[in-house]
mmCIF file of C-alpha atoms and ligand atoms in Angstrom:
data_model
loop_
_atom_site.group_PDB
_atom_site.id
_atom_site.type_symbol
_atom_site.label_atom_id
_atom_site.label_comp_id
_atom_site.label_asym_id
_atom_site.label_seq_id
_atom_site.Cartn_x
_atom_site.Cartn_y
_atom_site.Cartn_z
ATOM 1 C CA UNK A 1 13.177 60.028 -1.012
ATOM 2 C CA UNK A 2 12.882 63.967 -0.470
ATOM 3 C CA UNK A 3 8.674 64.752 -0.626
ATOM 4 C CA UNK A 4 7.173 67.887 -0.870
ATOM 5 C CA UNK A 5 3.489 68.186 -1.022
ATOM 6 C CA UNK A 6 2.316 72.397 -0.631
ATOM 7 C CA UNK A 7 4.124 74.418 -3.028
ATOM 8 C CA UNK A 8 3.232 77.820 -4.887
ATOM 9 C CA UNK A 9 4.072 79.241 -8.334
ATOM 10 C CA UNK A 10 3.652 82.366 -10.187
ATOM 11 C CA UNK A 11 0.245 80.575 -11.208
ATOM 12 C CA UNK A 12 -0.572 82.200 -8.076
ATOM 13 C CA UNK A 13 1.251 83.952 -5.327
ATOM 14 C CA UNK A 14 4.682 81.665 -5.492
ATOM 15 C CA UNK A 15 7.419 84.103 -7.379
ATOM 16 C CA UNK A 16 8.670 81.227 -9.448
ATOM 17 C CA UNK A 17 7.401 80.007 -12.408
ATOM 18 C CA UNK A 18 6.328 76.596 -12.283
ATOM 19 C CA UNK A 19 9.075 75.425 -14.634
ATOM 20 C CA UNK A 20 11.606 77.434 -12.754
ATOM 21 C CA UNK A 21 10.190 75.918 -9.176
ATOM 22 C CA UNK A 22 10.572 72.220 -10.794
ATOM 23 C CA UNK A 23 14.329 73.073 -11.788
ATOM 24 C CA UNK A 24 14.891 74.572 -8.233
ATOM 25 C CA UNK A 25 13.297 71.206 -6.248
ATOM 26 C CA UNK A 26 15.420 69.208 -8.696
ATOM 27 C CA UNK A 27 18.606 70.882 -6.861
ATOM 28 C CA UNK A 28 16.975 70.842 -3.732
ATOM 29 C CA UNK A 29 17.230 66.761 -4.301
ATOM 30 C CA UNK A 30 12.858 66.174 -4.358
ATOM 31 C CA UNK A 31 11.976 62.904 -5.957
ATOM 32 C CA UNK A 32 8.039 64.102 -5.641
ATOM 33 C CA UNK A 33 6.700 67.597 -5.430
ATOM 34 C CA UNK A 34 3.132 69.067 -5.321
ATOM 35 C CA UNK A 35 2.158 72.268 -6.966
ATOM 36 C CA UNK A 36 -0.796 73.420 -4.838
ATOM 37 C CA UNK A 37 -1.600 77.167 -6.016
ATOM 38 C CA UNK A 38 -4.532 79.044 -4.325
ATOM 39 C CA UNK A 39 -7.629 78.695 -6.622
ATOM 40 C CA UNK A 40 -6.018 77.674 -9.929
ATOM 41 C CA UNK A 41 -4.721 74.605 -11.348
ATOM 42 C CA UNK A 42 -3.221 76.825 -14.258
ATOM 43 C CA UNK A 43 0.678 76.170 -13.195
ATOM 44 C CA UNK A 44 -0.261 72.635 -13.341
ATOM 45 C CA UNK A 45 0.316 71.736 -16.974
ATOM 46 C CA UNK A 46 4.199 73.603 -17.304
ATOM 47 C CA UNK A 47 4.848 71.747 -13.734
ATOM 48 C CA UNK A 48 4.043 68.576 -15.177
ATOM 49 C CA UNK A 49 6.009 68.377 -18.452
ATOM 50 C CA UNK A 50 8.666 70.315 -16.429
ATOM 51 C CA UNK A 51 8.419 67.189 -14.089
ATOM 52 C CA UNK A 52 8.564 64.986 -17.104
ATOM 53 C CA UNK A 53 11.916 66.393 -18.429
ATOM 54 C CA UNK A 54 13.621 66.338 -15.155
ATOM 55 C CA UNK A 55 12.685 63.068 -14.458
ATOM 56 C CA UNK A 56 10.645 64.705 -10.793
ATOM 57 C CA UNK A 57 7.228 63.440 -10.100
ATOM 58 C CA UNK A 58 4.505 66.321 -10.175
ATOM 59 C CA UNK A 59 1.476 65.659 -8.376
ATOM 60 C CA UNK A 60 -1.446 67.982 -9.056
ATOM 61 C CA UNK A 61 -2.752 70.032 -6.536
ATOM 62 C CA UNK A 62 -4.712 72.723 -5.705
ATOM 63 C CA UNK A 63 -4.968 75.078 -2.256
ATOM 64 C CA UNK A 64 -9.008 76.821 -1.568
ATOM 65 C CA UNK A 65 -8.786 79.032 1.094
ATOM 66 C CA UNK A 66 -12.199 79.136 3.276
ATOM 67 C CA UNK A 67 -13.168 80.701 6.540
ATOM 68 C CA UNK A 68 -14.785 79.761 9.894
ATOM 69 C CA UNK A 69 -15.866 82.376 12.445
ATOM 70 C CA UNK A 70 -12.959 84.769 12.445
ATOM 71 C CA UNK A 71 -10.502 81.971 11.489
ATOM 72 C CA UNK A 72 -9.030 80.761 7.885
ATOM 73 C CA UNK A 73 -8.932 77.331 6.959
ATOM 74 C CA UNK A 74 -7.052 76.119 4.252
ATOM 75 C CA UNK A 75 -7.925 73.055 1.995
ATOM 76 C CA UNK A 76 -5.877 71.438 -0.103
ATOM 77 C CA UNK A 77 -6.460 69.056 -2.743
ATOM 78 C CA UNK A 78 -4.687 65.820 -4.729
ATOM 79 C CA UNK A 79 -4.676 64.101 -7.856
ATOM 80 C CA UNK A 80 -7.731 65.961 -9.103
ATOM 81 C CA UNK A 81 -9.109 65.468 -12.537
ATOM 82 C CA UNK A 82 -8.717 69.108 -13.070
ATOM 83 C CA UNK A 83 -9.295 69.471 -16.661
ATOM 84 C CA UNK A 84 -13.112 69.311 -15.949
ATOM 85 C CA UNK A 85 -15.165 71.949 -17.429
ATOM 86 C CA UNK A 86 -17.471 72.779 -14.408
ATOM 87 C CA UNK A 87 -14.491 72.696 -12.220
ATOM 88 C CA UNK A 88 -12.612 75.312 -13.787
ATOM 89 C CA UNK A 89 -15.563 77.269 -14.031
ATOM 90 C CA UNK A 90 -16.092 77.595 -10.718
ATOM 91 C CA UNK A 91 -12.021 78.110 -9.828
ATOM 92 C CA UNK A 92 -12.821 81.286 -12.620
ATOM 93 C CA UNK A 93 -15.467 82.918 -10.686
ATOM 94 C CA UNK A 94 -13.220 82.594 -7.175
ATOM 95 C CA UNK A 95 -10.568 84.302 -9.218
ATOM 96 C CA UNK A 96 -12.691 86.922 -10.232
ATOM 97 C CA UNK A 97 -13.846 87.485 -6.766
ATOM 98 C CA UNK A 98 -10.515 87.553 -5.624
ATOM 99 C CA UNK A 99 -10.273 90.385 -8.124
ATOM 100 C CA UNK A 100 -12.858 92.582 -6.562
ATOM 101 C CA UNK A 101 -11.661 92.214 -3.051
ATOM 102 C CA UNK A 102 -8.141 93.105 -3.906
ATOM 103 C CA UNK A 103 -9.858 95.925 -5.509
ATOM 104 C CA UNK A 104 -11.662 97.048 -2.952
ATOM 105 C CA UNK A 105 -8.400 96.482 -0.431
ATOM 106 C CA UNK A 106 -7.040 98.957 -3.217
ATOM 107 C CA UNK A 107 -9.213 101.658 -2.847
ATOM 108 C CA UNK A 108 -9.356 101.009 1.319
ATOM 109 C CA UNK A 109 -4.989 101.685 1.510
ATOM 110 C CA UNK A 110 -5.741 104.748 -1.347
ATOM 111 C CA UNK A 111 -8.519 106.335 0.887
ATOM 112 C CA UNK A 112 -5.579 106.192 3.835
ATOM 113 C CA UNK A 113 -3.440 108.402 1.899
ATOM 114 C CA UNK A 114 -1.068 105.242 0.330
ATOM 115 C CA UNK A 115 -0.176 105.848 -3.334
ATOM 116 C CA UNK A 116 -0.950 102.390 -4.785
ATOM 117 C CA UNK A 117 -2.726 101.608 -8.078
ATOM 118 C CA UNK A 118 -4.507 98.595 -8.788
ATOM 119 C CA UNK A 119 -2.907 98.274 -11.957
ATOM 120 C CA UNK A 120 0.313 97.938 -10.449
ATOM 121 C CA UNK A 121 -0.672 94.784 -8.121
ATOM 122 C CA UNK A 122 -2.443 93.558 -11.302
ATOM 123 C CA UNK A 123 0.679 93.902 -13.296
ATOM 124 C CA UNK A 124 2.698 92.067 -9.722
ATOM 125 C CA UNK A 125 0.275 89.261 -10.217
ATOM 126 C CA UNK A 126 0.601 86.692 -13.431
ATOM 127 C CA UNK A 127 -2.557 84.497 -12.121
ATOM 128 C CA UNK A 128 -4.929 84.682 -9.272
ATOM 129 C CA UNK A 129 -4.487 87.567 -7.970
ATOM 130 C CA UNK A 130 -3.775 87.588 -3.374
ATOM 131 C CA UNK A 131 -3.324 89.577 -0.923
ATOM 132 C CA UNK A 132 0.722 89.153 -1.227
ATOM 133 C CA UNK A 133 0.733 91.143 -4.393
ATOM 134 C CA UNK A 134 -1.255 93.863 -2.878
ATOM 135 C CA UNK A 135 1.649 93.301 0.097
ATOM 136 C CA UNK A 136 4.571 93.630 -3.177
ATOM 137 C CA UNK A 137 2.886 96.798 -4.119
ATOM 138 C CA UNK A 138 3.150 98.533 -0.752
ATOM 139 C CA UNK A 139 6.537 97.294 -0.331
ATOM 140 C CA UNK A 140 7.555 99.177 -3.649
ATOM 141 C CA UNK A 141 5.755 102.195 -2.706
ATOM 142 C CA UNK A 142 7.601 102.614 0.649
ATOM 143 C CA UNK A 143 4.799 101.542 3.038
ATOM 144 C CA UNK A 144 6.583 98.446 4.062
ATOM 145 C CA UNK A 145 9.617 97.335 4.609
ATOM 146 C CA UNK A 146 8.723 93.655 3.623
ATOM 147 C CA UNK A 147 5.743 91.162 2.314
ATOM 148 C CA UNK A 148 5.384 90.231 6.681
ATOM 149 C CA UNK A 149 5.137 93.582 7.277
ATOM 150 C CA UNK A 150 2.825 94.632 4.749
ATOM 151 C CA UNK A 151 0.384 92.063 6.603
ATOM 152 C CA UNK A 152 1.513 92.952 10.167
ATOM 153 C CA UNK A 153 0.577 96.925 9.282
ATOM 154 C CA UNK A 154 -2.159 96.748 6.181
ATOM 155 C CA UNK A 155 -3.264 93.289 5.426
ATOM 156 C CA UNK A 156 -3.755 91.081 8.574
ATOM 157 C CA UNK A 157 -7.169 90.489 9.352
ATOM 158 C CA UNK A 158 -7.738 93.257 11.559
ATOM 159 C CA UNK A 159 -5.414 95.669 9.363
ATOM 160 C CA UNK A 160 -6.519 98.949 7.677
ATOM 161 C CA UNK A 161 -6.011 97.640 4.405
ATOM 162 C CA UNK A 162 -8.277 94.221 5.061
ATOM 163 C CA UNK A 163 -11.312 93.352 3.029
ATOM 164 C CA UNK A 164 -13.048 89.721 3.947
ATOM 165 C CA UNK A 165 -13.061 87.049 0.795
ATOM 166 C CA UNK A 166 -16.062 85.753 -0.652
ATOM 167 C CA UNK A 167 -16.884 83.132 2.275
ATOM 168 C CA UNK A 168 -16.484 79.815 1.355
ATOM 169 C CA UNK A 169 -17.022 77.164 4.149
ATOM 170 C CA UNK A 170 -14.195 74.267 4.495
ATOM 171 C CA UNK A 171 -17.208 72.079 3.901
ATOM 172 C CA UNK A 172 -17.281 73.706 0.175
ATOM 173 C CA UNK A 173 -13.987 73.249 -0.696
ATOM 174 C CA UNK A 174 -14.187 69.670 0.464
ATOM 175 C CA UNK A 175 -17.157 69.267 -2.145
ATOM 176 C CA UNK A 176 -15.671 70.966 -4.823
ATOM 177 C CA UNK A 177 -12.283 68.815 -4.700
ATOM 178 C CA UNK A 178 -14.414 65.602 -4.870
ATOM 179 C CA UNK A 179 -16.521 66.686 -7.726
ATOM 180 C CA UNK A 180 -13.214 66.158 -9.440
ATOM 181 C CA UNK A 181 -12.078 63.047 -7.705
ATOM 182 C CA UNK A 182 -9.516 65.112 -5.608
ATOM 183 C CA UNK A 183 -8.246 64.087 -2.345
ATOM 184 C CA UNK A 184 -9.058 66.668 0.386
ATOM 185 C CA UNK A 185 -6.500 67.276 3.145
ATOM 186 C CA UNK A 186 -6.805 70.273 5.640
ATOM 187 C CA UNK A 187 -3.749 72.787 5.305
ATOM 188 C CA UNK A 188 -1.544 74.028 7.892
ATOM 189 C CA UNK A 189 -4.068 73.172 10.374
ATOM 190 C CA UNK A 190 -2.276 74.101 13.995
ATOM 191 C CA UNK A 191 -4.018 77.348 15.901
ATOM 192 C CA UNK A 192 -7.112 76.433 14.330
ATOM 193 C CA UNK A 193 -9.620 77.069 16.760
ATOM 194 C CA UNK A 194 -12.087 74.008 17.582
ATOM 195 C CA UNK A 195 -10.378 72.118 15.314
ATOM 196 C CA UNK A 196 -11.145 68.687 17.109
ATOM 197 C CA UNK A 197 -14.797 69.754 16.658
ATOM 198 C CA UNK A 198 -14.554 70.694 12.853
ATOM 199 C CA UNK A 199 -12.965 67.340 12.134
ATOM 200 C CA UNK A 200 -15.577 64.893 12.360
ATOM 201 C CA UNK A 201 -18.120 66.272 10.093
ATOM 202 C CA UNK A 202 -15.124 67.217 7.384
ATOM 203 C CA UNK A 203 -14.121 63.318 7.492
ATOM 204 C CA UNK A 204 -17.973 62.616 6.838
ATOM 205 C CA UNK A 205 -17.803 64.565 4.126
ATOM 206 C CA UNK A 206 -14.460 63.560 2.440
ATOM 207 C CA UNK A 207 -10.934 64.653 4.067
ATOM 208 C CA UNK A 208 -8.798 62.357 3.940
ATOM 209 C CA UNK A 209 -5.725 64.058 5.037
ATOM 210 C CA UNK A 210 -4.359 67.028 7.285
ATOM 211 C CA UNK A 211 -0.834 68.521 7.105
ATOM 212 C CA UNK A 212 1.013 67.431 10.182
ATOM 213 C CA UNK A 213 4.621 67.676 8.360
ATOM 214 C CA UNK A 214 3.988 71.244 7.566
ATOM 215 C CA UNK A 215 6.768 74.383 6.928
ATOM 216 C CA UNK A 216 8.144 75.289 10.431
ATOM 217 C CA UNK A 217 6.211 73.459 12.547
ATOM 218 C CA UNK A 218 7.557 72.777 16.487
ATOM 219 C CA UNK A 219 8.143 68.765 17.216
ATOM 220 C CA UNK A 220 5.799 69.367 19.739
ATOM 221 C CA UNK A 221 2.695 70.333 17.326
ATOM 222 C CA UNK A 222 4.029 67.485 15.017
ATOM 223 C CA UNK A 223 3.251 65.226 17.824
ATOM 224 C CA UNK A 224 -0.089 66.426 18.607
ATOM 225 C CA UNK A 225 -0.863 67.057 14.498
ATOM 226 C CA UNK A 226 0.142 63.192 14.095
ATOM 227 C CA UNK A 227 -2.082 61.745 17.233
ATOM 228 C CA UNK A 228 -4.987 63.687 15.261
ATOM 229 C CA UNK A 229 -4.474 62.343 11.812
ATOM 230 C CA UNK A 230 -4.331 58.693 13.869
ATOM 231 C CA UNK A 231 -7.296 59.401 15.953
ATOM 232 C CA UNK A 232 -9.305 60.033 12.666
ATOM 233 C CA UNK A 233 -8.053 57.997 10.062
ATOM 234 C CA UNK A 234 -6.534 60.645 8.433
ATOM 235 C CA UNK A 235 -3.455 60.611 5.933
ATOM 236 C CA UNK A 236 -0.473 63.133 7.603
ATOM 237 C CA UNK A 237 0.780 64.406 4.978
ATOM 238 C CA UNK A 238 2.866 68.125 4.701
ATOM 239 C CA UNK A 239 5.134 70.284 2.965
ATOM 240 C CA UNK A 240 7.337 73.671 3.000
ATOM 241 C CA UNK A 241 4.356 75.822 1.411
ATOM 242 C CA UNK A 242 7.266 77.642 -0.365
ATOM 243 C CA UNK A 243 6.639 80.848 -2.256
ATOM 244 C CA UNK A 244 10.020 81.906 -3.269
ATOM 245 C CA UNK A 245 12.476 84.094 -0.745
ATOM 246 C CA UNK A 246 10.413 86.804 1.480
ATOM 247 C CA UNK A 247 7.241 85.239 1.580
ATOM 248 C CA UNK A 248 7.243 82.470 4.194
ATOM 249 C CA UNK A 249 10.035 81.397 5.657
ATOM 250 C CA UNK A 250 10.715 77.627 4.597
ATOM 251 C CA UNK A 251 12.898 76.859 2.231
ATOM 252 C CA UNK A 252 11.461 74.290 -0.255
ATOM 253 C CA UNK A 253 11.998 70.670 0.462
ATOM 254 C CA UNK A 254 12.803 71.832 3.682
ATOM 255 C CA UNK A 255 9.980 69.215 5.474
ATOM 256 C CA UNK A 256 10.180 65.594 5.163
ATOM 257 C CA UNK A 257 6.935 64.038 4.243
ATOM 258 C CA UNK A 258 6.613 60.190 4.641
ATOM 259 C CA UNK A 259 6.659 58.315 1.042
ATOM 260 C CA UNK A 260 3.490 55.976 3.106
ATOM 261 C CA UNK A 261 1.688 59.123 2.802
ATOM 262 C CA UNK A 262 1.920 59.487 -0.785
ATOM 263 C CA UNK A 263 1.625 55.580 -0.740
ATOM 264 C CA UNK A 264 -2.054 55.929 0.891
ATOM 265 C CA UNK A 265 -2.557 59.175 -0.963
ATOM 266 C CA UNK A 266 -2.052 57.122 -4.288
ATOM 267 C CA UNK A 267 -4.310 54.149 -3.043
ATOM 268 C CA UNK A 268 -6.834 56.594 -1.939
ATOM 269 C CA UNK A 269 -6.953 58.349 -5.190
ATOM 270 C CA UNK A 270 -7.717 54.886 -7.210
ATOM 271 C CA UNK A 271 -10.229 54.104 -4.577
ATOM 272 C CA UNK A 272 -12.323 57.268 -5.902
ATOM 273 C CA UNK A 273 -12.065 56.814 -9.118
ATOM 274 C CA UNK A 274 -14.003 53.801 -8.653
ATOM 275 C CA UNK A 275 -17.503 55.655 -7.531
ATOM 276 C CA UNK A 276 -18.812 58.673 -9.577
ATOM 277 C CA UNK A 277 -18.046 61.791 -8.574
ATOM 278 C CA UNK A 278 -20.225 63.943 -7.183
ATOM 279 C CA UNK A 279 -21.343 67.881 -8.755
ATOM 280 C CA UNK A 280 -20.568 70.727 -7.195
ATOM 281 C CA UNK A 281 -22.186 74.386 -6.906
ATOM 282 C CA UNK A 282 -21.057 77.278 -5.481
ATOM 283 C CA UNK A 283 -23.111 78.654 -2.679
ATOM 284 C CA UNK A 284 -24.283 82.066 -2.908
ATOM 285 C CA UNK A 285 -22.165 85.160 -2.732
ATOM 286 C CA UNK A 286 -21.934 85.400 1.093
ATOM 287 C CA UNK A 287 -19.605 88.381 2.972
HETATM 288 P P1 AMP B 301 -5.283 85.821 0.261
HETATM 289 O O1 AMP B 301 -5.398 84.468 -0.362
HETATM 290 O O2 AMP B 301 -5.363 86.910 -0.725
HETATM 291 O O3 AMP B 301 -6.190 86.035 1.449
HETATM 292 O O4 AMP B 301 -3.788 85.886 0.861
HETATM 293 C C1 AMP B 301 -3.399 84.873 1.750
HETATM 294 C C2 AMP B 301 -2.006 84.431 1.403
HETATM 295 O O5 AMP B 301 -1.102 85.417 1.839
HETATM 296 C C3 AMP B 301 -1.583 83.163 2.120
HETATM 297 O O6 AMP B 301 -1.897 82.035 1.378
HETATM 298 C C4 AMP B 301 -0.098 83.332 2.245
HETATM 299 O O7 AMP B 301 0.542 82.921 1.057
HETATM 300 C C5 AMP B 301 0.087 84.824 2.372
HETATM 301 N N1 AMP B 301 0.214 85.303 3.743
HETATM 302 C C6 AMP B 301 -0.716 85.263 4.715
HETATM 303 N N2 AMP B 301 -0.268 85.844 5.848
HETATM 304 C C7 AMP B 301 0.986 86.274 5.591
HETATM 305 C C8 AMP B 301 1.991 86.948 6.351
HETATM 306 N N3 AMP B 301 1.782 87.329 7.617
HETATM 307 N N4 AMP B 301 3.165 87.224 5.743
HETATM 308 C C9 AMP B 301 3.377 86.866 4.478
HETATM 309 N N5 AMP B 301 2.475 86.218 3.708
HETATM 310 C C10 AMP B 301 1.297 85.922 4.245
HETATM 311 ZN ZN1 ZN B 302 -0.034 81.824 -0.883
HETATM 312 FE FE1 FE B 303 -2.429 78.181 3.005
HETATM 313 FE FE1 FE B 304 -0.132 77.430 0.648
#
């Protein structure tokens, strides 16, 4: 059974719809896929009935990107009960801060001379807007010769081009996936600085999985990744984190996940459904 648990649409920076990404993971031979786009659960309802005429399981997901000193640290969450009023609420105003910042990276590449509108990287984004589409729209203009190098010249952290998110702690994310009865699992978690020092307080407060079968990860880090997840009772789960050609480079599918991971994923869902979930505020607006 072919598992793939990180995946992007255009609900977000992916360059398939989510129909169209169902249709393609059909080919690719998937029996269960995961549509995890960054702040939005928006691709979720297409994915699902796309899932349902193809006969492919969909699991919801969702991916909230947070930051520790100078690092990013992706969260990812399952089998949320993402219809919830508050919870979309609060996905809103992360999109809308999203908006600003790529605004602001906007008028940063426009004060260095780069002939880029934010209209155009509005118009390159159908949902939450990311720094990718700001990447598209300095590919069309000439500046780059590709998404990767649009982030190696502009976009990286310490590019020209750079403007720092609204910061939102791992520790938040975590919170804000349980208030919906999600199932938080740290993303793509190698080079992570301190990570064996992060963990423990993120299992007190809820993680119950990391990626260890993640995109093109070394069998090396694999090793390591899975003697974490063991060490803290945590679920190993993975995927390609596909985006569509140019964007990163696994294809989707392309990682085999374990179907006991989904097993204990599935079990751990049920398991807190049982207790009341818990409610969730955003902190305040932090740069
Ligand atoms: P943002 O959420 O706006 O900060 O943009 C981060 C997203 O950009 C990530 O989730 C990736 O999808 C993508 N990304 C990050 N670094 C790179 C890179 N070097 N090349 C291509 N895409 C990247
Ligand atoms: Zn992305
Ligand atoms: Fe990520
Ligand atoms: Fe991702």
């Amino acid at each position: 059974m072919k598992i793939d648990l990180h995946t992007h649409s255009t609900a977000s920076d992916g360059l398939y719809t989510p129909a169209e990404l169902i249709k393609l993971a059909r080919e690719a031979g998937l029996s269960i896929i995961a549509l995890t786009d960054h702040d939005t659960t928006n691709g979720l309802e297409p994915a699902l009935a796309a899932g349902q005429a193809r006969q492919l399981e969909v699991i919801p997901g969702i991916e909230i990107n947070t930051d520790i000193s100078g690092a990013e640290v992706h969260v990812l969450g399952y089998f949320l009960e993402y219809q919830q009023a508050a919870f979309q609420q609060t996905l809103q105003t992360l999109r809308e801060m999203r908006v600003t910042r790529a605004q602001r990276m906007v008028a940063k590449l426009q004060a260095l001379g780069l002939n880029i509108t934010w209209e155009r990287v509005r118009e390159l984004a159908a949902g939450t807007v990311g720094r990718p589409h700001v990447a598209a729209a300095l590919v069309e203009g000439g500046y780059a010769a590709s998404v990767a190098d649009a982030f190696n010249r502009y976009l990286g952290r310490n590019g020209p081009g750079y403007v720092p998110r609204y910061k939102l702690a791992p520790l938040d994310a975590i919170k804000l996936i349980n208030s919906v009865h999600g199932l938080p699992v740290m993303a793509h978690p190698a080079g992570i600085s301190g990570l064996e020092h992060l963990l423990p307080s993120l299992c007190e407060a809820g993680l119950v999985g990391i990626e260890v079968y993640y995109g093109e990860y070394d069998a090396q880090t694999v090793e390591y990744l899975k003697s974490l997840a063991d060490y803290y009772h945590l679920i190993p789960t993975g995927g390609s984190d596909y985006h569509g050609p140019g964007i990163h480079p696994t294809q989707l599918g392309a990682r085999a996940v374990p179907e006991e991971s989904v097993a204990r994923l599935r079990t751990s869902a049920l398991e807190r459904r049982r207790t009341p979930a818990p409610a969730f505020e955003l902190p305040p607006y932090r740069m």
